[in-house]
Coordinates of C-alpha atoms and ligand atoms in Angstrom, one line a residue:
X1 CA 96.0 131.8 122.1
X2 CA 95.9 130.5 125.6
X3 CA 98.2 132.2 128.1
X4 CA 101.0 130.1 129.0
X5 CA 102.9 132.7 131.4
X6 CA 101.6 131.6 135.0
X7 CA 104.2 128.4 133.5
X8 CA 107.0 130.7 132.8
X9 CA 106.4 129.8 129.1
X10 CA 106.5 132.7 126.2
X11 CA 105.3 130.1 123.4
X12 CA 103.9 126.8 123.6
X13 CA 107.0 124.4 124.3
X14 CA 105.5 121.2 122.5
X15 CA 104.4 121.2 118.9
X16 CA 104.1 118.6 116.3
X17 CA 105.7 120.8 113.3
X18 CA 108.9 120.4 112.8
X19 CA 110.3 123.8 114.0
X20 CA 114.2 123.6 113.7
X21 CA 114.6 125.9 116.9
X22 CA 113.4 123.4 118.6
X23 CA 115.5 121.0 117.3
X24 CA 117.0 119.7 120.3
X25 CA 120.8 118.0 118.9
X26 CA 121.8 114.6 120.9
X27 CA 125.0 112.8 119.8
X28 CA 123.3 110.5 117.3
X29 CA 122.1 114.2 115.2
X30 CA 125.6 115.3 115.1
X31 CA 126.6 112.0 114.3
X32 CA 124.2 111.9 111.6
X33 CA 124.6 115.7 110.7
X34 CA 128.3 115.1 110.8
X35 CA 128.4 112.4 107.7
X36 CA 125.9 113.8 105.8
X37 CA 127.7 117.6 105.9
X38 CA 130.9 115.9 104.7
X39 CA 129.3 113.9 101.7
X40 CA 127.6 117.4 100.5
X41 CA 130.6 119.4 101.0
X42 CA 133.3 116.6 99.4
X43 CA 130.5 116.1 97.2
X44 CA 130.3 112.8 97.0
X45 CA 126.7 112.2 95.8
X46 CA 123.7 110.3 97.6
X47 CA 123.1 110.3 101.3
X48 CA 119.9 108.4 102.9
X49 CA 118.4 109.1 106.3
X50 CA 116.3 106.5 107.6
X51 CA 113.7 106.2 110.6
X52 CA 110.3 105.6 111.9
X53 CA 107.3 108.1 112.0
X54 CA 107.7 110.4 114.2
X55 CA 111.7 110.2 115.5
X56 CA 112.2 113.6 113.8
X57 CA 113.4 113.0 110.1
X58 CA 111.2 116.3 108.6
X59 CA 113.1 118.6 111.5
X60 CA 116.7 117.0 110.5
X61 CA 115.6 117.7 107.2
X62 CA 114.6 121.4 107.7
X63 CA 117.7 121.5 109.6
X64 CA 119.8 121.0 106.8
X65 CA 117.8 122.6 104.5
X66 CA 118.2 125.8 107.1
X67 CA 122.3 125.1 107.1
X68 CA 122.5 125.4 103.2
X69 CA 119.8 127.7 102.1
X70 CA 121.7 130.8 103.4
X71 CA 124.8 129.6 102.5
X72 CA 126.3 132.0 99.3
X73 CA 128.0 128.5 97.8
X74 CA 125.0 126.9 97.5
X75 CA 122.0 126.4 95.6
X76 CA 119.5 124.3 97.9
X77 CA 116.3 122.9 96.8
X78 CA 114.0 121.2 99.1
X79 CA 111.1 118.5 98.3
X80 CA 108.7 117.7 101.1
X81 CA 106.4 115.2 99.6
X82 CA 107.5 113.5 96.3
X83 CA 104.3 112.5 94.9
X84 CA 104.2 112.9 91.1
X85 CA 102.7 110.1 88.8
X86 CA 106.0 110.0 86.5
X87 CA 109.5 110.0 86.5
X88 CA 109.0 113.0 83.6
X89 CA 106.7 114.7 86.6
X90 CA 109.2 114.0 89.4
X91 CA 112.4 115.5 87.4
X92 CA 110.2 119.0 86.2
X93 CA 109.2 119.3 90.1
X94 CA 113.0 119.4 91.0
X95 CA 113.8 121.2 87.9
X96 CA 110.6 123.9 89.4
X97 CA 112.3 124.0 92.4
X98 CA 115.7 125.0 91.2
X99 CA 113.8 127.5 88.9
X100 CA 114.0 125.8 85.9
X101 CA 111.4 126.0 83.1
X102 CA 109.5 123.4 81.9
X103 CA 110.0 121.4 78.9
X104 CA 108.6 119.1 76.3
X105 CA 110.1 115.7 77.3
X106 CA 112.5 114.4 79.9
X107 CA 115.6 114.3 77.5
X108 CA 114.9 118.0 76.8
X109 CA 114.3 118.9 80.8
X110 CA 117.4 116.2 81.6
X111 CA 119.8 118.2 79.0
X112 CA 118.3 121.7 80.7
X113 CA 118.9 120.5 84.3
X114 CA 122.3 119.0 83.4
X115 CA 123.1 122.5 81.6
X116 CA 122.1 124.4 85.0
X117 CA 124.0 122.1 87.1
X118 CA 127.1 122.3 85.0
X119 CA 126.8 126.3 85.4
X120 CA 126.5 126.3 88.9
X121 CA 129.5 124.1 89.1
X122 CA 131.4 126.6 87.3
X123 CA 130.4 129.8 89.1
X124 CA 132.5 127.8 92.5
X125 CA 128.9 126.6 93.5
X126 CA 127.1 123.4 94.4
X127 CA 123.7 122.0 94.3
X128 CA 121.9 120.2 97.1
X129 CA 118.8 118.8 96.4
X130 CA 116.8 117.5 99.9
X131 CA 114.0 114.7 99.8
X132 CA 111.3 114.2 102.7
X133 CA 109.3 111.7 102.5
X134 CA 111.2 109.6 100.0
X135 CA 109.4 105.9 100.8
X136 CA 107.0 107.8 98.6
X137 CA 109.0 107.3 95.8
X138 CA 108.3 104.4 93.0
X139 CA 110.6 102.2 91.1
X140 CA 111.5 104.8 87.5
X141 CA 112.0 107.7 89.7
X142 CA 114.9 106.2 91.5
X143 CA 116.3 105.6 88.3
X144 CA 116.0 109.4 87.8
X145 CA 117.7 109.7 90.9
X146 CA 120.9 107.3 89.8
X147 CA 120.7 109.3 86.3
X148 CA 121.1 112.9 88.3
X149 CA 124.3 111.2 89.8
X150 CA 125.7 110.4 86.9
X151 CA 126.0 114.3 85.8
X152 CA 130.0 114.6 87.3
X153 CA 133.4 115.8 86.8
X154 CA 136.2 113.4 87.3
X155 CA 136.5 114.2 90.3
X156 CA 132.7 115.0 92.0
X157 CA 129.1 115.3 91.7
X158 CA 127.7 118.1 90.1
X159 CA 124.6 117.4 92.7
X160 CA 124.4 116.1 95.7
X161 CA 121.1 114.8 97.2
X162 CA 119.7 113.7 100.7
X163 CA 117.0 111.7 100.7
X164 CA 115.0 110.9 103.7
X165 CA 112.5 108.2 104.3
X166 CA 111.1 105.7 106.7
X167 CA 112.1 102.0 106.9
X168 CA 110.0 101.0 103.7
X169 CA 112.5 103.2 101.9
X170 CA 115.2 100.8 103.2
X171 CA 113.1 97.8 101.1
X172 CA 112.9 100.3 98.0
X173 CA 116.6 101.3 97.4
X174 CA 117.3 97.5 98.3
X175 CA 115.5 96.4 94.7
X176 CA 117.4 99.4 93.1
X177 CA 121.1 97.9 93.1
X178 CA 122.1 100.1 91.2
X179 CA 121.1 103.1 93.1
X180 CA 121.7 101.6 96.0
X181 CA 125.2 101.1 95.9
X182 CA 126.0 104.4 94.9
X183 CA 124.7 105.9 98.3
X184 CA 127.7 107.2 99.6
X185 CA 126.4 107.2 103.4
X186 CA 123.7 106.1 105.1
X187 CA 122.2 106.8 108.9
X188 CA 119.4 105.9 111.2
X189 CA 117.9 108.2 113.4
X190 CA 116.6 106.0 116.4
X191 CA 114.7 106.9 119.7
X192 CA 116.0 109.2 122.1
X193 CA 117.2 107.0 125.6
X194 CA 116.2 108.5 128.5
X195 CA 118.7 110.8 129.4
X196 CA 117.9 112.8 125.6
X197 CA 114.3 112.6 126.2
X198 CA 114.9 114.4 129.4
X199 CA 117.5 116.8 128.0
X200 CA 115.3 117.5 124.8
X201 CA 112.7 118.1 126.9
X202 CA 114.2 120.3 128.8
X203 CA 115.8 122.2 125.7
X204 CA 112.0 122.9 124.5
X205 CA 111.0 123.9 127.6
X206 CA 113.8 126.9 127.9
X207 CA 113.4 127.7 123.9
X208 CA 109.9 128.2 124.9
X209 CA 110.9 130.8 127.9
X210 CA 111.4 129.3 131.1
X211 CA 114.9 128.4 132.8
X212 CA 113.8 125.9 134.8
X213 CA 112.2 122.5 134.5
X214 CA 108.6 122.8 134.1
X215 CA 108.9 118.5 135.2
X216 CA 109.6 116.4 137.9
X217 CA 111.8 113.9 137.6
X218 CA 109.5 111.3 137.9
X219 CA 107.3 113.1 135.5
X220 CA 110.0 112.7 133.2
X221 CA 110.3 109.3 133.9
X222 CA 106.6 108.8 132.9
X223 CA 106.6 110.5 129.6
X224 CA 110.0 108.1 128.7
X225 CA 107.7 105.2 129.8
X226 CA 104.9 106.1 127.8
X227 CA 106.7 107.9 124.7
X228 CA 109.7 105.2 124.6
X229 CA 111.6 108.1 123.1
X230 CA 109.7 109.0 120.3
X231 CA 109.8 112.4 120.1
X232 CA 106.6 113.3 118.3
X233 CA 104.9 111.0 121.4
X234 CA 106.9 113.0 123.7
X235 CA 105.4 116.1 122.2
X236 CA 101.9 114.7 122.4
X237 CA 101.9 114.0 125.8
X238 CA 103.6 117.8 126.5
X239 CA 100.9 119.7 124.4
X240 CA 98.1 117.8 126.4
X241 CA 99.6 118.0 130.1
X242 CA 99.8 122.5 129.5
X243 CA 96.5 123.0 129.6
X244 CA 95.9 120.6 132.7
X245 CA 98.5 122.2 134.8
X246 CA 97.4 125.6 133.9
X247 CA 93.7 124.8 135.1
X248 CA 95.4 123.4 138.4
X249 CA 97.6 126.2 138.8
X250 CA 100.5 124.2 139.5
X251 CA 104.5 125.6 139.0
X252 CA 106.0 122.2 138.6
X253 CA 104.3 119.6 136.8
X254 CA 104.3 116.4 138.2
X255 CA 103.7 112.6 137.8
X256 CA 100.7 112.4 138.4
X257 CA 99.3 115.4 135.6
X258 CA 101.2 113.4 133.1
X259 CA 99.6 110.4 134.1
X260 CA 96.4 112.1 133.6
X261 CA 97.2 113.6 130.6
X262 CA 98.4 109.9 129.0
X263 CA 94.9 108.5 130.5
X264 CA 93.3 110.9 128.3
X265 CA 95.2 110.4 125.4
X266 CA 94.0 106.6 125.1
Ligands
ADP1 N1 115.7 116.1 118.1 C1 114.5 116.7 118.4 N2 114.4 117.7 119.3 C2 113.2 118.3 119.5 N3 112.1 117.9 119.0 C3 112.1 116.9 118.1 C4 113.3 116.2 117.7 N4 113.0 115.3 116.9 C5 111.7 115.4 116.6 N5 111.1 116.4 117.4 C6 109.7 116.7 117.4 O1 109.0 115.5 117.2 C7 107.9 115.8 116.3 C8 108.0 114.8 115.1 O2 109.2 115.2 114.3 P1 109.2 115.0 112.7 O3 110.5 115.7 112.3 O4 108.0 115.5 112.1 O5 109.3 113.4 112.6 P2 109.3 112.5 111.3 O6 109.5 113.4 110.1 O7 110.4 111.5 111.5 O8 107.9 111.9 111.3 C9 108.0 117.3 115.9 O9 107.1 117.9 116.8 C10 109.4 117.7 116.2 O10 109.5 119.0 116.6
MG2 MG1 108.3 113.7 108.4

């Protein structure tokens, strides 16, 4: 791996997986973080996350995902890509990942699943099922969806589910009424403005090892211009100006390296 410690750096700052260390929290990811936390722990059901490639729905994802998984009260179950040919398909892939078995038809693997859920409930637990990528989803497996809402008490949902998708997602749940108005929040996750691009470049920077700015300001004004925000664009332009500012040997790096680095990336 190339040695990033003439930058001050112990790991590469800039990376397009979706590490939650790096997760970098403005106001609009507690905001979002905030509402979806409250429907899961009042346990109210359906929460949707929407936004466009790239603006960091996989790491909000992991996030949560993170948050419950080691919590004792909680049995988490995460799907990164829901691609399964049939509804039937789609419910034994969440029953897999809650460790459920198998079974011969959906009634029988419904009846199972509703079965676990209902003993979870009653050992002072509850179920959190998390869905990446959910635009992939097709029309009888957001039925399933509205069906695994209807397992409740009087009172709550025996399982609570996030889904997260980009905007086509918005156009699917909008054909699915009845899904649709059970959601019991829903958030966008948008851009960062300047002032978050800066700081969540900055965050990355000193997760990766160094405690000051590795840019200048008007660096950082040039990967706003040229990222608009985004942060996976943002990361782009970080993991291809390193290796440029190593070969120059510079401390700080400046305009003009990010300028470079953009020129090369078109
Ligand atoms: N709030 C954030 N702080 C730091 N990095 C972020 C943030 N949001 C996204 N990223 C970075 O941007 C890239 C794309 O994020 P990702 O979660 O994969 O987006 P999406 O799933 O919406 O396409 C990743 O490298 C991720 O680390
Ligand atoms: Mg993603």
């Amino acid at each position: 791996m190339l040695d990033l410690s003439p930058l001050g750096l112990v790991e590469p700052p800039f990376s397009l997986s979706p590490d939650p260390r790096y997760f970098y929290i403005s106001l609009q990811h507690k905001a979002t973080l905030g509402k979806v936390t409250y429907v899961i722990e009042q346990c109210q059901g359906i929460s949707v996350i929407f936004g466009d490639v790239g603006v960091g729905k996989t790491t909000l994802a992991r996030r949560l995902f993170q948050i419950y998984r080691d919590r004792e009260d909680f049995v988490t179950a995460y799907i990164p890509t829901p691609i399964y040919p049939t509804e039937f398909q789609f419910l034994k892939g969440v029953c897999a990942e809650f460790g459920l078995s198998p079974k011969r038809s959906k009634f029988a693997q419904l009846d199972a699943l509703e079965d676990f859920l209902l003993r979870v409930f009653e050992g002072g637990k509850n179920c959190l099922l998390i869905i990446d990528e959910a635009q992939g989803l097709v029309g009888p497996q957001f039925e399933l969806i509205r069906q695994l809402l209807n397992f409740e008490t009087n009172t709550q949902k025996l399982i609570q589910i996030v889904l997260l998708g980009q905007n086509e997602l918005r156009n699917k749940l909008r054909l699915k009424r009845a899904l649709d108005s059970r959601i019991a929040t829903r958030s966008t996750i948008e851009p960062l403005d300047p002032l978050d691009t800066t700081n969540m470049i900055n965050f990355r920077v000193m997760v990766a090892g160094r405690r000051d700015p590795l840019f200048t300001d008007e660096a950082l004004e040039v990967i706003y211009d040229f990222s608009k925000g985004m942060p996976r664009d943002v990361c782009v332009v970080g993991l291809n100006v390193l290796p440029l500012a190593l070969v120059d040997g510079v401390g700080i790096i400046g305009e003009d390296l990010v300028r470079r680095a953009i020129e090369e990336l078109s």
